Short mmCIF file of C-alpha atoms in Angstrom, two decimals:
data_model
loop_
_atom_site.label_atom_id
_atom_site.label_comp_id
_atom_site.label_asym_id
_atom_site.label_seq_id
_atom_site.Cartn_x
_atom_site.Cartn_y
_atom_site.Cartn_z
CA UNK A 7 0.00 0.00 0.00
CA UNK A 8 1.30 3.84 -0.71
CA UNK A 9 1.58 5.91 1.93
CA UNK A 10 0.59 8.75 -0.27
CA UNK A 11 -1.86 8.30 -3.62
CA UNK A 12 -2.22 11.25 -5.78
CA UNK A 13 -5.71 11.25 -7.90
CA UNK A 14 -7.42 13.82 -10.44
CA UNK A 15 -10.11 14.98 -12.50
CA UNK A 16 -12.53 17.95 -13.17
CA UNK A 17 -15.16 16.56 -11.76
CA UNK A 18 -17.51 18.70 -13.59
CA UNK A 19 -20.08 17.43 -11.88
CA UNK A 20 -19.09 14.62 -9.82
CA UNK A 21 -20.79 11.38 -10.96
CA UNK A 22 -20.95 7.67 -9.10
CA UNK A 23 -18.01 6.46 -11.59
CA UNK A 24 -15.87 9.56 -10.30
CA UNK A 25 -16.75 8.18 -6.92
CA UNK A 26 -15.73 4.56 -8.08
CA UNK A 27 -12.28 5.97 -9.05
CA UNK A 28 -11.63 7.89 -6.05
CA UNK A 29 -12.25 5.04 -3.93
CA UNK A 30 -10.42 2.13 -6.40
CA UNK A 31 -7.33 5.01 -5.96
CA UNK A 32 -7.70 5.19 -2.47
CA UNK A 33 -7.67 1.14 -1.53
CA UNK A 34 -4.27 1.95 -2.66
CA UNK A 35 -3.05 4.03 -0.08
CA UNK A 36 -3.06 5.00 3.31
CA UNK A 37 -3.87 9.04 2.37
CA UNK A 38 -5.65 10.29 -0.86
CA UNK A 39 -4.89 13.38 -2.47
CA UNK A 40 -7.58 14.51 -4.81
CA UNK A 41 -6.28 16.89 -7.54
CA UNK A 42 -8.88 19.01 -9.20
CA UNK A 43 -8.40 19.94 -12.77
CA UNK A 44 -9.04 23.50 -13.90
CA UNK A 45 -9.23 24.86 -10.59
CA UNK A 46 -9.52 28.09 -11.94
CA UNK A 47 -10.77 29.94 -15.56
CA UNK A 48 -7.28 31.19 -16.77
CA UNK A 49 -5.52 27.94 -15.63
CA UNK A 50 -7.77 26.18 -18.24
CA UNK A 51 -5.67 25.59 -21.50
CA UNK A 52 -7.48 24.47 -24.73
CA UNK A 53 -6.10 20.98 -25.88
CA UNK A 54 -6.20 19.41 -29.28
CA UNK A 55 -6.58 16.11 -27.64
CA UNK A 56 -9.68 17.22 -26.17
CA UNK A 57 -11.05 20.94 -27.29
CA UNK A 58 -14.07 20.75 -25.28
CA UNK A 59 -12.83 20.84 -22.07
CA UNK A 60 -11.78 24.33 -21.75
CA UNK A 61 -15.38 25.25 -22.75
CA UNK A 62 -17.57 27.29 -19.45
CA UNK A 63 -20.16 24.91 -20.63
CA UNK A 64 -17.72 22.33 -19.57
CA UNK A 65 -16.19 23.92 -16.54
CA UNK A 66 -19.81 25.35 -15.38
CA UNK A 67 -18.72 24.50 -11.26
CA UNK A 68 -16.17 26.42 -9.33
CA UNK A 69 -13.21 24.84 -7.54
CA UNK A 70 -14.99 25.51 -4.51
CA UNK A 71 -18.24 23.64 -5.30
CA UNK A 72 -16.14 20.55 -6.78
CA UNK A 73 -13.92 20.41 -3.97
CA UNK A 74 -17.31 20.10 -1.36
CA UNK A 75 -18.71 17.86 -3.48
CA UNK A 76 -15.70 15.83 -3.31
CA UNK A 77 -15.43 15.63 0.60
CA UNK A 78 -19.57 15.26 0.84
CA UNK A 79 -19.42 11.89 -1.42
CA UNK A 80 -16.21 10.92 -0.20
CA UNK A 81 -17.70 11.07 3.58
CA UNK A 82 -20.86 9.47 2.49
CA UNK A 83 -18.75 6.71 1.12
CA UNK A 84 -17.67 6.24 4.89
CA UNK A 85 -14.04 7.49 3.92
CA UNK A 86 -12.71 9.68 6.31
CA UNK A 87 -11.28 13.06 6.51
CA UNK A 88 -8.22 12.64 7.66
CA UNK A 89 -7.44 10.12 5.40
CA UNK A 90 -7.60 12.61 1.76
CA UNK A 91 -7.26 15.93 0.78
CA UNK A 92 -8.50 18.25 -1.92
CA UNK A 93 -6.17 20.01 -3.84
CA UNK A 94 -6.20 21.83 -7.28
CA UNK A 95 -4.27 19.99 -9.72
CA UNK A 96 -3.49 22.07 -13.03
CA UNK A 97 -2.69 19.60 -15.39
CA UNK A 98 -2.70 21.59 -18.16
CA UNK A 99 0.49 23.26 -16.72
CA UNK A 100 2.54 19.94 -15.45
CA UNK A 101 5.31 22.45 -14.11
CA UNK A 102 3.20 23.75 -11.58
CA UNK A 103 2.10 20.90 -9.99
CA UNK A 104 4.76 20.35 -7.43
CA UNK A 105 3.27 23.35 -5.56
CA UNK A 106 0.29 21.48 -5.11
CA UNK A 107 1.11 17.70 -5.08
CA UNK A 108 4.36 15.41 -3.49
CA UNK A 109 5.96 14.68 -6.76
CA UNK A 110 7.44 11.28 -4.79
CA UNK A 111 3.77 9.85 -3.99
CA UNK A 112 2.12 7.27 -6.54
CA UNK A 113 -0.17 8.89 -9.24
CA UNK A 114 -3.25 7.43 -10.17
CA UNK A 115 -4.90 7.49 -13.40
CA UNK A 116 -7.52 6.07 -15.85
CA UNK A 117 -6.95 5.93 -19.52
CA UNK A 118 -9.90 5.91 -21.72
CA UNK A 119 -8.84 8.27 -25.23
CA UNK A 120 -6.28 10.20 -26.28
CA UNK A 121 -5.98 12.48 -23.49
CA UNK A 122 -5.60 10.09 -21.17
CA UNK A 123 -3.17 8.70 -23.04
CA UNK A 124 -1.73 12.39 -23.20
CA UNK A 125 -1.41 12.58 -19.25
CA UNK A 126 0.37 9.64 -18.63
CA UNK A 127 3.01 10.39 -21.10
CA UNK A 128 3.64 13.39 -19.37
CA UNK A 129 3.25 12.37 -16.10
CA UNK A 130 5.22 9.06 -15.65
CA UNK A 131 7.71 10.16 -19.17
CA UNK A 132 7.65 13.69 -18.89
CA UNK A 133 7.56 13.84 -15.11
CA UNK A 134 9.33 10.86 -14.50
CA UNK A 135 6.42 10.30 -11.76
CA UNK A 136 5.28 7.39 -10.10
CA UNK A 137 2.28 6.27 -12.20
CA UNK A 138 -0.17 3.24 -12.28
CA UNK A 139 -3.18 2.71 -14.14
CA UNK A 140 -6.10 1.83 -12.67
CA UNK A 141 -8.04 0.77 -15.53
CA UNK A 142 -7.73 1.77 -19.51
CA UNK A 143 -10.37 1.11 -21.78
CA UNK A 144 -12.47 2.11 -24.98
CA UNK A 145 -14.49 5.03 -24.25
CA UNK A 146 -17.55 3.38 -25.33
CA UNK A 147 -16.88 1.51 -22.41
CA UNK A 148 -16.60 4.14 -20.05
CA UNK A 149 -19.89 4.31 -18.18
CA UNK A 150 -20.78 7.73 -16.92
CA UNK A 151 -20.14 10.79 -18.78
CA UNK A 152 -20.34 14.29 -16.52
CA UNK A 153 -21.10 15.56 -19.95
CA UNK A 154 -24.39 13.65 -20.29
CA UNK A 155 -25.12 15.10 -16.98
CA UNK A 156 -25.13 18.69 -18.08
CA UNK A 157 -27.05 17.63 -20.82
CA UNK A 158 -29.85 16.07 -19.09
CA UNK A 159 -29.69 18.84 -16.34
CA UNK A 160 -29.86 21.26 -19.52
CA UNK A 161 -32.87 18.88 -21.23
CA UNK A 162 -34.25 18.99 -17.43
CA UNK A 163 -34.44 15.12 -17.64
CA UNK A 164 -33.98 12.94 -14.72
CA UNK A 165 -29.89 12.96 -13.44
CA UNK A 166 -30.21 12.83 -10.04
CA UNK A 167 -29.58 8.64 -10.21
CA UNK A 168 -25.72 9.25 -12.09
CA UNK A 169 -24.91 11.29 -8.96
CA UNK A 170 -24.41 10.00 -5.30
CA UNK A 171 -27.30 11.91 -3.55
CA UNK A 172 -25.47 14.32 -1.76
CA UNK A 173 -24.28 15.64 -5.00
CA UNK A 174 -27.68 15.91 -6.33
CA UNK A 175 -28.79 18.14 -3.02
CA UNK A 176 -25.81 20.19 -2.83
CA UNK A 177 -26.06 21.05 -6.95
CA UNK A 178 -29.91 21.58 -6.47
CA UNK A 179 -29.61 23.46 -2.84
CA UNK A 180 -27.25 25.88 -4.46
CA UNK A 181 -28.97 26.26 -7.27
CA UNK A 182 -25.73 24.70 -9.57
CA UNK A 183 -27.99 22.99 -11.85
CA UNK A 184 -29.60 26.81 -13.52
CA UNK A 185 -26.26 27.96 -13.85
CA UNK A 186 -25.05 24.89 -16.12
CA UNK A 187 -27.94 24.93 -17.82
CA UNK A 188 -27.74 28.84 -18.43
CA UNK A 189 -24.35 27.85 -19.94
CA UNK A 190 -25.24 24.96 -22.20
CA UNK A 191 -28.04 26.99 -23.64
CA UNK A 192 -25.95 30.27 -24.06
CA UNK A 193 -23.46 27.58 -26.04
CA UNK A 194 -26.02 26.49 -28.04
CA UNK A 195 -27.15 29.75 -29.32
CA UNK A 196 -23.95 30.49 -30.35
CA UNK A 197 -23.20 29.52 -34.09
CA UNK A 198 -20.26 27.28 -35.05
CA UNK A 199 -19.11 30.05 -37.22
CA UNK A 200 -19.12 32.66 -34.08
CA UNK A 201 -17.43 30.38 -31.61
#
């Protein structure tokens, strides 16, 4: 077992396959680090890999929100707080990440397309970090996607069963859900020759 495990994601919105990962990462050590992705707006860089994630339709949560969504499912998976930690985890800039992370604890990752594929080459080759993947597979095979989440929150169809339920009452008690779908609609008004 690690001592220290080092796990990440945007987590845009936090789904019961994020919560699956989180926990497969954490059987693996003794303390969790959670890394959040894009913690912020201008540390979100547009990849080629994957375009859409710098979208605000993509990104529609703050780090704040993630990060207590994160330690709400994490509790209510009866893991507890003293054994992880929520930190923002820019991936997009790998040379700031030893401000956030130990670059000597094991990083854990899924690989399911190109960018995943992406990270891990510059984690474990660029990095020279400590890497082991938990699972790679086809994206068709991937199970949950956060994105069909916003859609159906922007479609106002039924989510609430993707999401452990104290991720559906926080998004819902702080009125999360009209802001994502505010963005997803403001996207889709937007032509493909404007954006």
């Amino acid at each position: 077992m690690d001592k220290i495990g080092v796990i990440h994601g945007r987590f845009q919105v936090l789904h019961k396959d994020h919560v699956k990962y989180l926990l497969a990462g954490k059987a693996r050590c003794k303390r969790l680090i959670i890394g959040i992705c894009n913690p912020e707006p201008d540390l979100t860089r547009y990849t080629s890999t994957n375009p859409h994630r710098s979208k605000r339709s993509a990104n529609p949560m703050t780090y704040y929100e993630r990060a207590e969504c994160i330690r709400l499912a994490m509790l209510e998976a009866g893991v507890s707080e003293s054994e992880f930690m929520i930190v923002p985890f820019p991936v997009n800039y790998p040379e700031k990440l030893a401000n956030y992370v130990p670059m000597d604890a094991a990083f854990y990752i899924t690989i399911y397309d190109e960018w995943g594929r992406e990270k891990y080459h510059m984690l474990k080759q660029e990095l020279g970090l400590k890497v082991t993947v938990l699972w790679n597979v086809p994206l068709e095979e991937k199970g949950i996607s956060a994105s069909t989440i916003r859609e159906c929150i922007c479609n106002h169809t039924d989510w609430d069963f993707y999401v452990p339920p104290c991720v559906y009452q926080y998004i819902t008690e702080h009125r999360i859900d009209e802001r994502i779908r505010a963005y997803m609609m403001e996207e889709k008004r937007i032509s493909p020759d404007e954006s």
